[in-house]
PDB file of C-alpha atoms in Angstrom:
ATOM      1  CA  UNK A  40     198.127  47.083  85.527  1.00  0.00           C
ATOM      2  CA  UNK A  41     194.664  48.034  86.116  1.00  0.00           C
ATOM      3  CA  UNK A  42     191.985  49.006  83.516  1.00  0.00           C
ATOM      4  CA  UNK A  43     192.017  52.479  84.605  1.00  0.00           C
ATOM      5  CA  UNK A  44     195.785  52.794  84.206  1.00  0.00           C
ATOM      6  CA  UNK A  45     195.443  51.410  80.684  1.00  0.00           C
ATOM      7  CA  UNK A  46     192.822  54.089  79.677  1.00  0.00           C
ATOM      8  CA  UNK A  47     194.823  56.764  81.371  1.00  0.00           C
ATOM      9  CA  UNK A  48     198.130  55.811  79.413  1.00  0.00           C
ATOM     10  CA  UNK A  49     196.132  55.927  76.123  1.00  0.00           C
ATOM     11  CA  UNK A  50     194.688  59.274  77.118  1.00  0.00           C
ATOM     12  CA  UNK A  51     197.610  61.161  78.577  1.00  0.00           C
ATOM     13  CA  UNK A  52     200.277  59.546  76.198  1.00  0.00           C
ATOM     14  CA  UNK A  53     198.258  59.962  73.170  1.00  0.00           C
ATOM     15  CA  UNK A  54     195.549  62.233  73.586  1.00  0.00           C
ATOM     16  CA  UNK A  55     192.916  59.598  72.729  1.00  0.00           C
ATOM     17  CA  UNK A  56     190.211  59.571  75.657  1.00  0.00           C
ATOM     18  CA  UNK A  57     187.519  56.986  75.986  1.00  0.00           C
ATOM     19  CA  UNK A  58     184.009  57.837  76.375  1.00  0.00           C
ATOM     20  CA  UNK A  59     181.334  56.259  78.718  1.00  0.00           C
ATOM     21  CA  UNK A  60     178.928  56.045  75.637  1.00  0.00           C
ATOM     22  CA  UNK A  61     181.239  54.307  73.334  1.00  0.00           C
ATOM     23  CA  UNK A  62     181.871  51.038  75.714  1.00  0.00           C
ATOM     24  CA  UNK A  63     183.051  47.815  74.062  1.00  0.00           C
ATOM     25  CA  UNK A  64     180.133  45.493  72.972  1.00  0.00           C
ATOM     26  CA  UNK A  65     181.481  42.781  75.529  1.00  0.00           C
ATOM     27  CA  UNK A  66     183.514  42.779  78.541  1.00  0.00           C
ATOM     28  CA  UNK A  67     187.024  41.169  78.118  1.00  0.00           C
ATOM     29  CA  UNK A  68     189.256  39.817  81.009  1.00  0.00           C
ATOM     30  CA  UNK A  69     192.788  39.815  81.489  1.00  0.00           C
ATOM     31  CA  UNK A  70     195.446  42.425  80.647  1.00  0.00           C
ATOM     32  CA  UNK A  71     195.245  41.920  77.080  1.00  0.00           C
ATOM     33  CA  UNK A  72     191.358  42.402  77.008  1.00  0.00           C
ATOM     34  CA  UNK A  73     192.029  45.792  78.902  1.00  0.00           C
ATOM     35  CA  UNK A  74     194.253  46.922  76.194  1.00  0.00           C
ATOM     36  CA  UNK A  75     192.094  45.713  73.421  1.00  0.00           C
ATOM     37  CA  UNK A  76     188.974  47.368  75.108  1.00  0.00           C
ATOM     38  CA  UNK A  77     190.879  50.473  75.404  1.00  0.00           C
ATOM     39  CA  UNK A  78     191.781  50.610  71.677  1.00  0.00           C
ATOM     40  CA  UNK A  79     188.417  49.815  70.723  1.00  0.00           C
ATOM     41  CA  UNK A  80     186.676  52.808  72.592  1.00  0.00           C
ATOM     42  CA  UNK A  81     189.399  55.269  71.409  1.00  0.00           C
ATOM     43  CA  UNK A  82     188.930  54.093  67.786  1.00  0.00           C
ATOM     44  CA  UNK A  83     185.103  54.500  67.937  1.00  0.00           C
ATOM     45  CA  UNK A  84     185.175  57.386  69.665  1.00  0.00           C
ATOM     46  CA  UNK A  85     186.451  59.206  66.461  1.00  0.00           C
ATOM     47  CA  UNK A  86     184.233  57.240  64.024  1.00  0.00           C
ATOM     48  CA  UNK A  87     183.182  53.951  62.697  1.00  0.00           C
ATOM     49  CA  UNK A  88     185.818  54.576  59.545  1.00  0.00           C
ATOM     50  CA  UNK A  89     188.547  54.724  62.091  1.00  0.00           C
ATOM     51  CA  UNK A  90     187.417  51.539  64.018  1.00  0.00           C
ATOM     52  CA  UNK A  91     187.276  49.478  60.643  1.00  0.00           C
ATOM     53  CA  UNK A  92     190.617  50.907  59.681  1.00  0.00           C
ATOM     54  CA  UNK A  93     192.405  49.837  62.899  1.00  0.00           C
ATOM     55  CA  UNK A  94     190.824  46.460  62.599  1.00  0.00           C
ATOM     56  CA  UNK A  95     192.409  45.992  59.296  1.00  0.00           C
ATOM     57  CA  UNK A  96     195.774  47.237  60.666  1.00  0.00           C
ATOM     58  CA  UNK A  97     195.657  44.486  63.486  1.00  0.00           C
ATOM     59  CA  UNK A  98     194.437  41.771  60.748  1.00  0.00           C
ATOM     60  CA  UNK A  99     197.685  42.768  58.693  1.00  0.00           C
ATOM     61  CA  UNK A 100     199.702  42.463  61.925  1.00  0.00           C
ATOM     62  CA  UNK A 101     198.338  39.268  62.581  1.00  0.00           C
ATOM     63  CA  UNK A 102     199.003  37.866  59.023  1.00  0.00           C
ATOM     64  CA  UNK A 103     202.530  39.198  59.110  1.00  0.00           C
ATOM     65  CA  UNK A 104     203.156  37.299  62.294  1.00  0.00           C
ATOM     66  CA  UNK A 105     201.983  34.063  60.704  1.00  0.00           C
ATOM     67  CA  UNK A 106     204.238  34.839  57.623  1.00  0.00           C
ATOM     68  CA  UNK A 107     207.925  33.362  57.156  1.00  0.00           C
ATOM     69  CA  UNK A 108     209.202  36.871  58.668  1.00  0.00           C
ATOM     70  CA  UNK A 109     206.900  36.399  61.515  1.00  0.00           C
ATOM     71  CA  UNK A 110     209.263  34.638  63.966  1.00  0.00           C
ATOM     72  CA  UNK A 111     211.954  37.421  63.684  1.00  0.00           C
ATOM     73  CA  UNK A 112     208.999  40.207  64.665  1.00  0.00           C
ATOM     74  CA  UNK A 113     208.025  37.664  67.496  1.00  0.00           C
ATOM     75  CA  UNK A 114     211.447  37.787  68.790  1.00  0.00           C
ATOM     76  CA  UNK A 115     211.350  41.525  69.061  1.00  0.00           C
ATOM     77  CA  UNK A 116     207.891  41.570  70.689  1.00  0.00           C
ATOM     78  CA  UNK A 117     208.942  39.222  73.035  1.00  0.00           C
ATOM     79  CA  UNK A 118     212.440  40.675  74.035  1.00  0.00           C
ATOM     80  CA  UNK A 119     212.177  42.598  77.249  1.00  0.00           C
ATOM     81  CA  UNK A 120     215.890  44.131  77.239  1.00  0.00           C
ATOM     82  CA  UNK A 121     215.565  46.316  74.178  1.00  0.00           C
ATOM     83  CA  UNK A 122     216.651  49.490  74.652  1.00  0.00           C
ATOM     84  CA  UNK A 123     214.147  52.329  73.887  1.00  0.00           C
ATOM     85  CA  UNK A 124     215.919  53.235  70.595  1.00  0.00           C
ATOM     86  CA  UNK A 125     215.575  49.769  69.478  1.00  0.00           C
ATOM     87  CA  UNK A 126     212.083  49.208  70.508  1.00  0.00           C
ATOM     88  CA  UNK A 127     211.225  52.349  68.498  1.00  0.00           C
ATOM     89  CA  UNK A 128     213.090  51.034  65.238  1.00  0.00           C
ATOM     90  CA  UNK A 129     211.528  47.563  65.629  1.00  0.00           C
ATOM     91  CA  UNK A 130     208.065  48.975  65.709  1.00  0.00           C
ATOM     92  CA  UNK A 131     208.475  51.256  62.961  1.00  0.00           C
ATOM     93  CA  UNK A 132     209.975  48.319  60.947  1.00  0.00           C
ATOM     94  CA  UNK A 133     206.778  46.604  61.884  1.00  0.00           C
ATOM     95  CA  UNK A 134     204.568  49.443  61.164  1.00  0.00           C
ATOM     96  CA  UNK A 135     206.269  49.826  57.856  1.00  0.00           C
ATOM     97  CA  UNK A 136     205.104  46.234  56.729  1.00  0.00           C
ATOM     98  CA  UNK A 137     201.364  47.717  57.005  1.00  0.00           C
ATOM     99  CA  UNK A 138     201.756  50.189  54.387  1.00  0.00           C
ATOM    100  CA  UNK A 139     199.887  53.191  55.972  1.00  0.00           C
ATOM    101  CA  UNK A 140     198.397  52.232  59.172  1.00  0.00           C
ATOM    102  CA  UNK A 141     196.321  54.823  61.136  1.00  0.00           C
ATOM    103  CA  UNK A 142     198.066  57.065  63.618  1.00  0.00           C
ATOM    104  CA  UNK A 143     195.894  55.520  66.295  1.00  0.00           C
ATOM    105  CA  UNK A 144     197.450  51.989  65.608  1.00  0.00           C
ATOM    106  CA  UNK A 145     201.098  53.564  65.695  1.00  0.00           C
ATOM    107  CA  UNK A 146     200.393  55.206  69.088  1.00  0.00           C
ATOM    108  CA  UNK A 147     198.887  52.365  70.500  1.00  0.00           C
ATOM    109  CA  UNK A 148     201.698  50.174  69.955  1.00  0.00           C
ATOM    110  CA  UNK A 149     204.124  52.973  71.018  1.00  0.00           C
ATOM    111  CA  UNK A 150     202.110  52.728  74.234  1.00  0.00           C
ATOM    112  CA  UNK A 151     202.519  48.869  74.429  1.00  0.00           C
ATOM    113  CA  UNK A 152     206.117  49.401  73.976  1.00  0.00           C
ATOM    114  CA  UNK A 153     206.426  52.255  76.690  1.00  0.00           C
ATOM    115  CA  UNK A 154     204.603  49.989  79.327  1.00  0.00           C
ATOM    116  CA  UNK A 155     206.722  46.991  78.489  1.00  0.00           C
ATOM    117  CA  UNK A 156     203.562  44.964  77.021  1.00  0.00           C
ATOM    118  CA  UNK A 157     204.581  44.462  73.557  1.00  0.00           C
ATOM    119  CA  UNK A 158     204.622  40.489  74.328  1.00  0.00           C
ATOM    120  CA  UNK A 159     200.890  40.834  74.527  1.00  0.00           C
ATOM    121  CA  UNK A 160     200.658  41.914  70.820  1.00  0.00           C
ATOM    122  CA  UNK A 161     199.052  38.396  69.574  1.00  0.00           C
ATOM    123  CA  UNK A 162     196.530  38.447  72.594  1.00  0.00           C
ATOM    124  CA  UNK A 163     195.520  42.037  72.055  1.00  0.00           C
ATOM    125  CA  UNK A 164     194.808  41.466  68.448  1.00  0.00           C
ATOM    126  CA  UNK A 165     192.806  38.393  68.945  1.00  0.00           C
ATOM    127  CA  UNK A 166     190.906  40.037  71.891  1.00  0.00           C
ATOM    128  CA  UNK A 167     190.298  42.997  69.497  1.00  0.00           C
ATOM    129  CA  UNK A 168     189.058  41.059  66.550  1.00  0.00           C
ATOM    130  CA  UNK A 169     186.536  39.188  69.192  1.00  0.00           C
ATOM    131  CA  UNK A 170     185.433  43.026  69.978  1.00  0.00           C
ATOM    132  CA  UNK A 171     184.751  43.269  66.422  1.00  0.00           C
ATOM    133  CA  UNK A 172     182.821  40.330  65.746  1.00  0.00           C
ATOM    134  CA  UNK A 173     180.638  41.233  68.696  1.00  0.00           C
ATOM    135  CA  UNK A 174     180.350  44.858  67.244  1.00  0.00           C
ATOM    136  CA  UNK A 175     179.021  43.527  64.114  1.00  0.00           C
ATOM    137  CA  UNK A 176     176.400  41.027  65.924  1.00  0.00           C
ATOM    138  CA  UNK A 177     178.234  37.893  65.258  1.00  0.00           C
ATOM    139  CA  UNK A 178     178.856  35.443  67.875  1.00  0.00           C
ATOM    140  CA  UNK A 179     181.513  32.473  68.296  1.00  0.00           C
ATOM    141  CA  UNK A 180     180.673  29.713  70.574  1.00  0.00           C
ATOM    142  CA  UNK A 181     183.690  27.824  71.742  1.00  0.00           C
ATOM    143  CA  UNK A 182     182.815  24.359  73.060  1.00  0.00           C
ATOM    144  CA  UNK A 183     185.980  22.912  74.650  1.00  0.00           C
ATOM    145  CA  UNK A 184     185.951  19.039  74.944  1.00  0.00           C
ATOM    146  CA  UNK A 185     188.517  16.438  75.807  1.00  0.00           C
ATOM    147  CA  UNK A 186     187.764  14.500  72.620  1.00  0.00           C
ATOM    148  CA  UNK A 187     186.451  15.692  69.237  1.00  0.00           C
ATOM    149  CA  UNK A 188     182.760  15.918  69.162  1.00  0.00           C
ATOM    150  CA  UNK A 189     180.669  13.590  67.369  1.00  0.00           C
ATOM    151  CA  UNK A 190     178.953  15.148  64.557  1.00  0.00           C
ATOM    152  CA  UNK A 191     175.617  14.368  65.995  1.00  0.00           C
ATOM    153  CA  UNK A 192     176.209  15.660  69.335  1.00  0.00           C
ATOM    154  CA  UNK A 193     177.796  18.852  67.993  1.00  0.00           C
ATOM    155  CA  UNK A 194     174.727  19.353  65.756  1.00  0.00           C
ATOM    156  CA  UNK A 195     172.376  18.917  68.909  1.00  0.00           C
ATOM    157  CA  UNK A 196     174.466  21.399  70.765  1.00  0.00           C
ATOM    158  CA  UNK A 197     174.343  24.042  67.880  1.00  0.00           C
ATOM    159  CA  UNK A 198     170.761  23.748  67.791  1.00  0.00           C
ATOM    160  CA  UNK A 199     170.315  24.112  71.409  1.00  0.00           C
ATOM    161  CA  UNK A 200     172.807  27.235  72.004  1.00  0.00           C
ATOM    162  CA  UNK A 201     171.404  29.011  68.995  1.00  0.00           C
ATOM    163  CA  UNK A 202     168.244  28.701  70.359  1.00  0.00           C
ATOM    164  CA  UNK A 203     169.332  30.139  73.771  1.00  0.00           C
ATOM    165  CA  UNK A 204     172.357  32.241  74.341  1.00  0.00           C
ATOM    166  CA  UNK A 205     172.916  33.158  70.714  1.00  0.00           C
ATOM    167  CA  UNK A 206     169.208  34.097  70.154  1.00  0.00           C
ATOM    168  CA  UNK A 207     170.080  37.906  69.521  1.00  0.00           C
ATOM    169  CA  UNK A 208     173.377  37.231  67.149  1.00  0.00           C
ATOM    170  CA  UNK A 209     173.180  37.874  63.596  1.00  0.00           C
ATOM    171  CA  UNK A 210     175.605  35.192  62.951  1.00  0.00           C
ATOM    172  CA  UNK A 211     176.580  32.231  64.924  1.00  0.00           C
ATOM    173  CA  UNK A 212     179.775  30.136  64.548  1.00  0.00           C
ATOM    174  CA  UNK A 213     180.290  26.863  66.501  1.00  0.00           C
ATOM    175  CA  UNK A 214     184.049  26.148  67.118  1.00  0.00           C
ATOM    176  CA  UNK A 215     185.256  22.932  68.815  1.00  0.00           C
ATOM    177  CA  UNK A 216     188.657  23.058  70.575  1.00  0.00           C
ATOM    178  CA  UNK A 217     189.891  19.703  71.800  1.00  0.00           C
ATOM    179  CA  UNK A 218     191.755  19.642  75.084  1.00  0.00           C
ATOM    180  CA  UNK A 219     192.433  16.466  76.708  1.00  0.00           C
ATOM    181  CA  UNK A 220     193.492  18.033  79.976  1.00  0.00           C
ATOM    182  CA  UNK A 221     189.704  18.691  80.927  1.00  0.00           C
ATOM    183  CA  UNK A 222     189.607  14.918  81.220  1.00  0.00           C
ATOM    184  CA  UNK A 223     185.914  14.797  79.958  1.00  0.00           C
ATOM    185  CA  UNK A 224     182.593  16.933  79.832  1.00  0.00           C
ATOM    186  CA  UNK A 225     182.499  20.474  78.078  1.00  0.00           C
ATOM    187  CA  UNK A 226     183.389  23.951  78.638  1.00  0.00           C
ATOM    188  CA  UNK A 227     181.577  26.390  76.530  1.00  0.00           C
ATOM    189  CA  UNK A 228     182.548  29.888  75.886  1.00  0.00           C
ATOM    190  CA  UNK A 229     180.590  32.659  74.485  1.00  0.00           C
ATOM    191  CA  UNK A 230     180.791  36.369  74.487  1.00  0.00           C
ATOM    192  CA  UNK A 231     182.319  37.203  78.115  1.00  0.00           C
ATOM    193  CA  UNK A 232     180.711  34.236  79.576  1.00  0.00           C
ATOM    194  CA  UNK A 233     181.897  30.702  80.468  1.00  0.00           C
ATOM    195  CA  UNK A 234     179.967  27.526  81.501  1.00  0.00           C
ATOM    196  CA  UNK A 235     182.429  25.088  82.965  1.00  0.00           C
ATOM    197  CA  UNK A 236     181.021  21.505  82.944  1.00  0.00           C
ATOM    198  CA  UNK A 237     184.424  19.650  82.733  1.00  0.00           C
ATOM    199  CA  UNK A 238     185.404  16.652  84.603  1.00  0.00           C
ATOM    200  CA  UNK A 239     188.460  18.654  85.748  1.00  0.00           C
ATOM    201  CA  UNK A 240     186.301  21.224  87.283  1.00  0.00           C
ATOM    202  CA  UNK A 241     184.439  18.875  89.404  1.00  0.00           C
ATOM    203  CA  UNK A 242     187.566  17.222  90.423  1.00  0.00           C
ATOM    204  CA  UNK A 243     189.217  20.794  91.628  1.00  0.00           C
ATOM    205  CA  UNK A 244     186.025  21.640  93.577  1.00  0.00           C
ATOM    206  CA  UNK A 245     185.916  18.194  95.044  1.00  0.00           C
ATOM    207  CA  UNK A 246     189.686  18.669  95.873  1.00  0.00           C
ATOM    208  CA  UNK A 247     189.137  22.034  97.447  1.00  0.00           C
ATOM    209  CA  UNK A 248     186.322  20.637  99.765  1.00  0.00           C
ATOM    210  CA  UNK A 249     188.521  18.061 100.928  1.00  0.00           C
ATOM    211  CA  UNK A 250     191.077  20.506 101.961  1.00  0.00           C
ATOM    212  CA  UNK A 251     188.615  22.664 103.749  1.00  0.00           C
ATOM    213  CA  UNK A 252     187.209  19.542 105.747  1.00  0.00           C
ATOM    214  CA  UNK A 253     190.907  18.571 106.687  1.00  0.00           C
TER     215      UNK A 253
END
C-alpha cells in the first residue's frame, strides 16, 4: 500500500486529515513507517496534547504486548483469518486494557484491522515512538557491529558522531546492536539515514560487479 493510500484511509474512514504544515520530523521507510507517520500527522494536526496522549496509548500497548498476556494478543494481531466480528472484539479487548485511549488511537487500529495490517502493530509503535523522540529533539544513533564494540572505540565514535550528525539534537543516545551476519565493519543508523560500512555490504557490491562482468 502506498503512502497516499494510508493517508487517504485515515482521512476517509475516520475523518482525520493530514496537513502539509504538520509533517513528521523525520522520514520513515516501509509500510509501518507510513502508518506511523500518518498517525503522527493526524494527532499533531489536532494539538500537542492529542499527540502526547496517542504516544501514551501506544506505549501502553507496547507494555501490554511485553507482559504475560502479550502472547495471546500477539496471536490475535498476527491472525489473518479472523472474521470482522472477531477482529472487532479483539481490538475492543486490547483497547480496554489501556483504560481510556483517545478516539484517534481506537480509530487508527480500526483502520489497521480493516486494511489487514494488524500484524504491523509492533513495528508501527516502534516507528511512532521514534518520531516522538525526533519531535522532542532526541536522537538515537544505532551502531550495528559484528561483535560488541570495545569501550574505547565506542567512546571515540560517540564523541565524533555527537560533534557531527547529532550537533542539532538536544539529547543523543548511542545504542550498539550486535549482528554477526554483517561479518565486520559498522552500520550507523541515525534519524532517516543509514551509513553502511559493513564487510557484508562490500561483499555484496563485489558480487554484483562480478555478475555484471560475466
